[in-house]
Short mmCIF file of C-alpha atoms in Angstrom, two decimals:
data_model
loop_
_atom_site.label_atom_id
_atom_site.label_comp_id
_atom_site.label_asym_id
_atom_site.label_seq_id
_atom_site.Cartn_x
_atom_site.Cartn_y
_atom_site.Cartn_z
CA UNK A 14 0.00 0.00 0.00
CA UNK A 15 1.36 3.40 -1.01
CA UNK A 16 1.02 6.11 1.65
CA UNK A 17 2.65 8.83 -0.42
CA UNK A 18 0.85 12.14 -0.72
CA UNK A 19 -0.57 13.05 -4.11
CA UNK A 20 0.67 16.19 -5.85
CA UNK A 21 -2.67 17.85 -5.01
CA UNK A 22 -2.32 16.98 -1.32
CA UNK A 23 1.23 18.34 -1.28
CA UNK A 24 -0.03 21.55 -2.90
CA UNK A 25 -2.70 21.95 -0.22
CA UNK A 26 -0.19 21.31 2.56
CA UNK A 27 2.36 23.72 1.13
CA UNK A 28 -0.19 26.46 0.37
CA UNK A 29 -1.65 26.38 3.88
CA UNK A 30 1.84 26.21 5.42
CA UNK A 31 2.95 29.27 3.45
CA UNK A 32 -0.19 31.22 4.41
CA UNK A 33 0.13 30.34 8.09
CA UNK A 34 3.81 31.27 8.21
CA UNK A 35 3.37 34.57 6.36
CA UNK A 36 -0.04 35.75 7.57
CA UNK A 37 -0.61 34.19 10.99
CA UNK A 38 2.65 33.41 12.77
CA UNK A 39 3.57 37.12 13.14
CA UNK A 40 0.18 37.75 14.85
CA UNK A 41 -0.15 34.78 17.22
CA UNK A 42 1.40 36.42 20.29
CA UNK A 43 -0.78 39.52 19.89
CA UNK A 44 -3.92 37.43 19.31
CA UNK A 45 -3.21 35.44 22.47
CA UNK A 46 -2.29 38.47 24.59
CA UNK A 47 -5.38 40.39 23.46
CA UNK A 48 -7.59 37.28 23.67
CA UNK A 49 -8.82 38.19 20.20
CA UNK A 50 -10.62 35.66 18.02
CA UNK A 51 -9.02 35.64 14.52
CA UNK A 52 -12.26 35.79 12.53
CA UNK A 53 -10.70 37.89 9.77
CA UNK A 54 -7.93 35.33 9.27
CA UNK A 55 -10.37 32.41 9.28
CA UNK A 56 -12.38 34.19 6.57
CA UNK A 57 -9.20 34.35 4.46
CA UNK A 58 -8.70 30.63 4.99
CA UNK A 59 -12.32 30.19 3.93
CA UNK A 60 -11.57 32.00 0.69
CA UNK A 61 -8.79 29.44 0.18
CA UNK A 62 -11.28 26.59 0.60
CA UNK A 63 -10.26 25.57 4.11
CA UNK A 64 -13.67 26.01 5.74
CA UNK A 65 -15.56 23.46 3.66
CA UNK A 66 -13.01 20.89 2.65
CA UNK A 67 -15.19 17.82 3.31
CA UNK A 68 -18.44 19.33 2.06
CA UNK A 69 -19.41 18.28 -1.47
CA UNK A 70 -19.09 20.84 -4.26
CA UNK A 71 -22.86 20.77 -4.85
CA UNK A 72 -23.27 22.45 -1.44
CA UNK A 73 -20.45 24.96 -1.92
CA UNK A 74 -17.61 22.93 -0.43
CA UNK A 75 -14.34 21.73 -1.88
CA UNK A 76 -15.33 18.05 -1.80
CA UNK A 77 -11.84 16.97 -0.80
CA UNK A 78 -10.56 13.80 0.76
CA UNK A 79 -9.92 13.32 4.47
CA UNK A 80 -6.12 13.29 4.08
CA UNK A 81 -6.19 16.74 2.45
CA UNK A 82 -8.42 18.00 5.27
CA UNK A 83 -6.09 16.63 7.94
CA UNK A 84 -3.05 18.10 6.19
CA UNK A 85 -4.74 21.52 6.31
CA UNK A 86 -5.53 21.13 10.03
CA UNK A 87 -2.00 19.97 10.73
CA UNK A 88 -0.47 23.02 9.05
CA UNK A 89 -2.83 25.39 10.85
CA UNK A 90 -2.13 23.64 14.19
CA UNK A 91 1.60 23.92 13.66
CA UNK A 92 1.26 27.70 13.91
CA UNK A 93 -1.92 28.34 15.91
CA UNK A 94 -3.71 25.39 17.50
CA UNK A 95 -6.77 27.36 18.60
CA UNK A 96 -7.46 28.29 15.00
CA UNK A 97 -7.36 24.63 13.96
CA UNK A 98 -10.07 23.89 16.54
CA UNK A 99 -12.29 26.61 15.08
CA UNK A 100 -11.74 25.22 11.58
CA UNK A 101 -12.23 21.61 12.68
CA UNK A 102 -15.55 22.37 14.33
CA UNK A 103 -16.82 24.33 11.32
CA UNK A 104 -15.65 21.70 8.81
CA UNK A 105 -16.70 18.51 10.50
CA UNK A 106 -18.64 18.88 13.76
CA UNK A 107 -21.12 21.32 12.18
CA UNK A 108 -21.20 20.76 8.43
CA UNK A 109 -21.24 16.97 8.71
CA UNK A 110 -24.46 16.75 10.78
CA UNK A 111 -26.16 19.28 8.50
CA UNK A 112 -25.05 17.29 5.47
CA UNK A 113 -26.16 13.97 6.96
CA UNK A 114 -29.36 14.97 8.78
CA UNK A 115 -30.39 18.42 7.56
CA UNK A 116 -33.21 19.14 5.18
CA UNK A 117 -32.40 20.36 1.68
CA UNK A 118 -33.55 23.80 2.82
CA UNK A 119 -31.08 23.76 5.74
CA UNK A 120 -28.27 22.54 3.50
CA UNK A 121 -28.96 25.31 1.00
CA UNK A 122 -29.16 27.93 3.77
CA UNK A 123 -26.06 26.99 5.76
CA UNK A 124 -23.58 24.78 3.91
CA UNK A 125 -22.43 27.27 1.23
CA UNK A 126 -21.91 30.01 3.82
CA UNK A 127 -20.08 27.65 6.20
CA UNK A 128 -17.94 26.18 3.41
CA UNK A 129 -16.88 29.62 2.16
CA UNK A 130 -16.02 30.93 5.62
CA UNK A 131 -18.87 33.44 5.40
CA UNK A 132 -20.07 32.11 8.76
CA UNK A 133 -18.58 29.75 11.31
CA UNK A 134 -20.29 26.84 12.95
CA UNK A 135 -20.54 26.22 16.67
CA UNK A 136 -20.78 22.90 18.50
CA UNK A 137 -22.72 23.13 21.76
CA UNK A 138 -22.48 19.93 23.81
CA UNK A 139 -20.53 20.55 27.02
CA UNK A 140 -22.39 21.41 30.23
CA UNK A 141 -21.06 22.21 33.70
CA UNK A 142 -22.69 19.18 35.32
CA UNK A 143 -22.10 16.67 32.53
CA UNK A 144 -18.93 17.70 30.77
CA UNK A 145 -19.05 16.27 27.25
CA UNK A 146 -21.11 13.22 28.26
CA UNK A 147 -24.09 13.57 25.92
CA UNK A 148 -26.19 11.18 28.02
CA UNK A 149 -25.74 13.41 31.07
CA UNK A 150 -26.75 16.75 29.59
CA UNK A 151 -29.67 18.65 31.11
CA UNK A 152 -30.46 21.11 28.31
CA UNK A 153 -34.01 20.63 27.04
CA UNK A 154 -35.65 21.17 23.68
CA UNK A 155 -39.44 21.37 23.85
CA UNK A 156 -41.48 21.41 20.65
CA UNK A 157 -43.72 24.44 20.38
CA UNK A 158 -45.61 24.49 17.09
CA UNK A 159 -43.07 24.23 14.27
CA UNK A 160 -40.05 25.13 16.42
CA UNK A 161 -38.19 23.87 19.46
CA UNK A 162 -37.62 26.08 22.49
CA UNK A 163 -34.28 25.52 24.17
CA UNK A 164 -33.70 25.76 27.91
CA UNK A 165 -30.31 25.07 29.48
CA UNK A 166 -26.74 26.26 29.72
CA UNK A 167 -23.63 25.23 27.79
CA UNK A 168 -19.94 25.79 28.49
CA UNK A 169 -16.91 25.66 26.19
CA UNK A 170 -18.96 26.58 23.13
CA UNK A 171 -16.44 26.47 20.29
CA UNK A 172 -16.74 29.54 18.02
CA UNK A 173 -19.64 30.62 20.25
CA UNK A 174 -19.41 34.39 20.04
CA UNK A 175 -18.63 34.46 16.32
CA UNK A 176 -20.73 31.63 14.88
CA UNK A 177 -23.57 31.95 12.41
CA UNK A 178 -25.06 28.49 13.03
CA UNK A 179 -25.09 26.36 16.16
CA UNK A 180 -25.41 22.60 16.58
CA UNK A 181 -26.98 22.37 20.05
CA UNK A 182 -27.35 19.12 21.95
CA UNK A 183 -30.51 19.00 24.04
CA UNK A 184 -32.91 16.33 25.27
CA UNK A 185 -36.42 16.22 23.91
CA UNK A 186 -37.39 13.32 26.21
CA UNK A 187 -35.30 13.17 29.40
CA UNK A 188 -37.00 9.89 30.40
CA UNK A 189 -35.53 8.21 27.31
CA UNK A 190 -32.00 8.58 28.66
#
């Protein structure tokens, strides 16, 4: 079995590495000191295709393979790990559930904007009393007409203050476990 990278994968790796070294590395200390979220930089990475790498082209993504996606995350992490978390959540923890379980209307509304970096996605699972144990969460979602009303509190909400769409974990039937 050949584990060599394809020319396209090498190009992705090298392009992201060059961007991170030139555009991000000089800013990391300031971003950390100021506790500033690098939304403007993530939008630039979105323009490069890094925000929707696993999303099919029909929904505005790059439709790339998992190795290319991981190479991108690795190069971002090498320079600024927090940024790779923001990209990882947007790419996989948010777009994947929408792609797999969303309606066509939801896909049309959110996937192109997420894949382009126009908006970020947020993953809302962790709670103070349950950590990241989905079975132990207390947040509730109660159906009211055509919508669900949420009640609960989350912690460690990745991309929380800058996201445009949120995947929120909540129980609709606490008795079901």
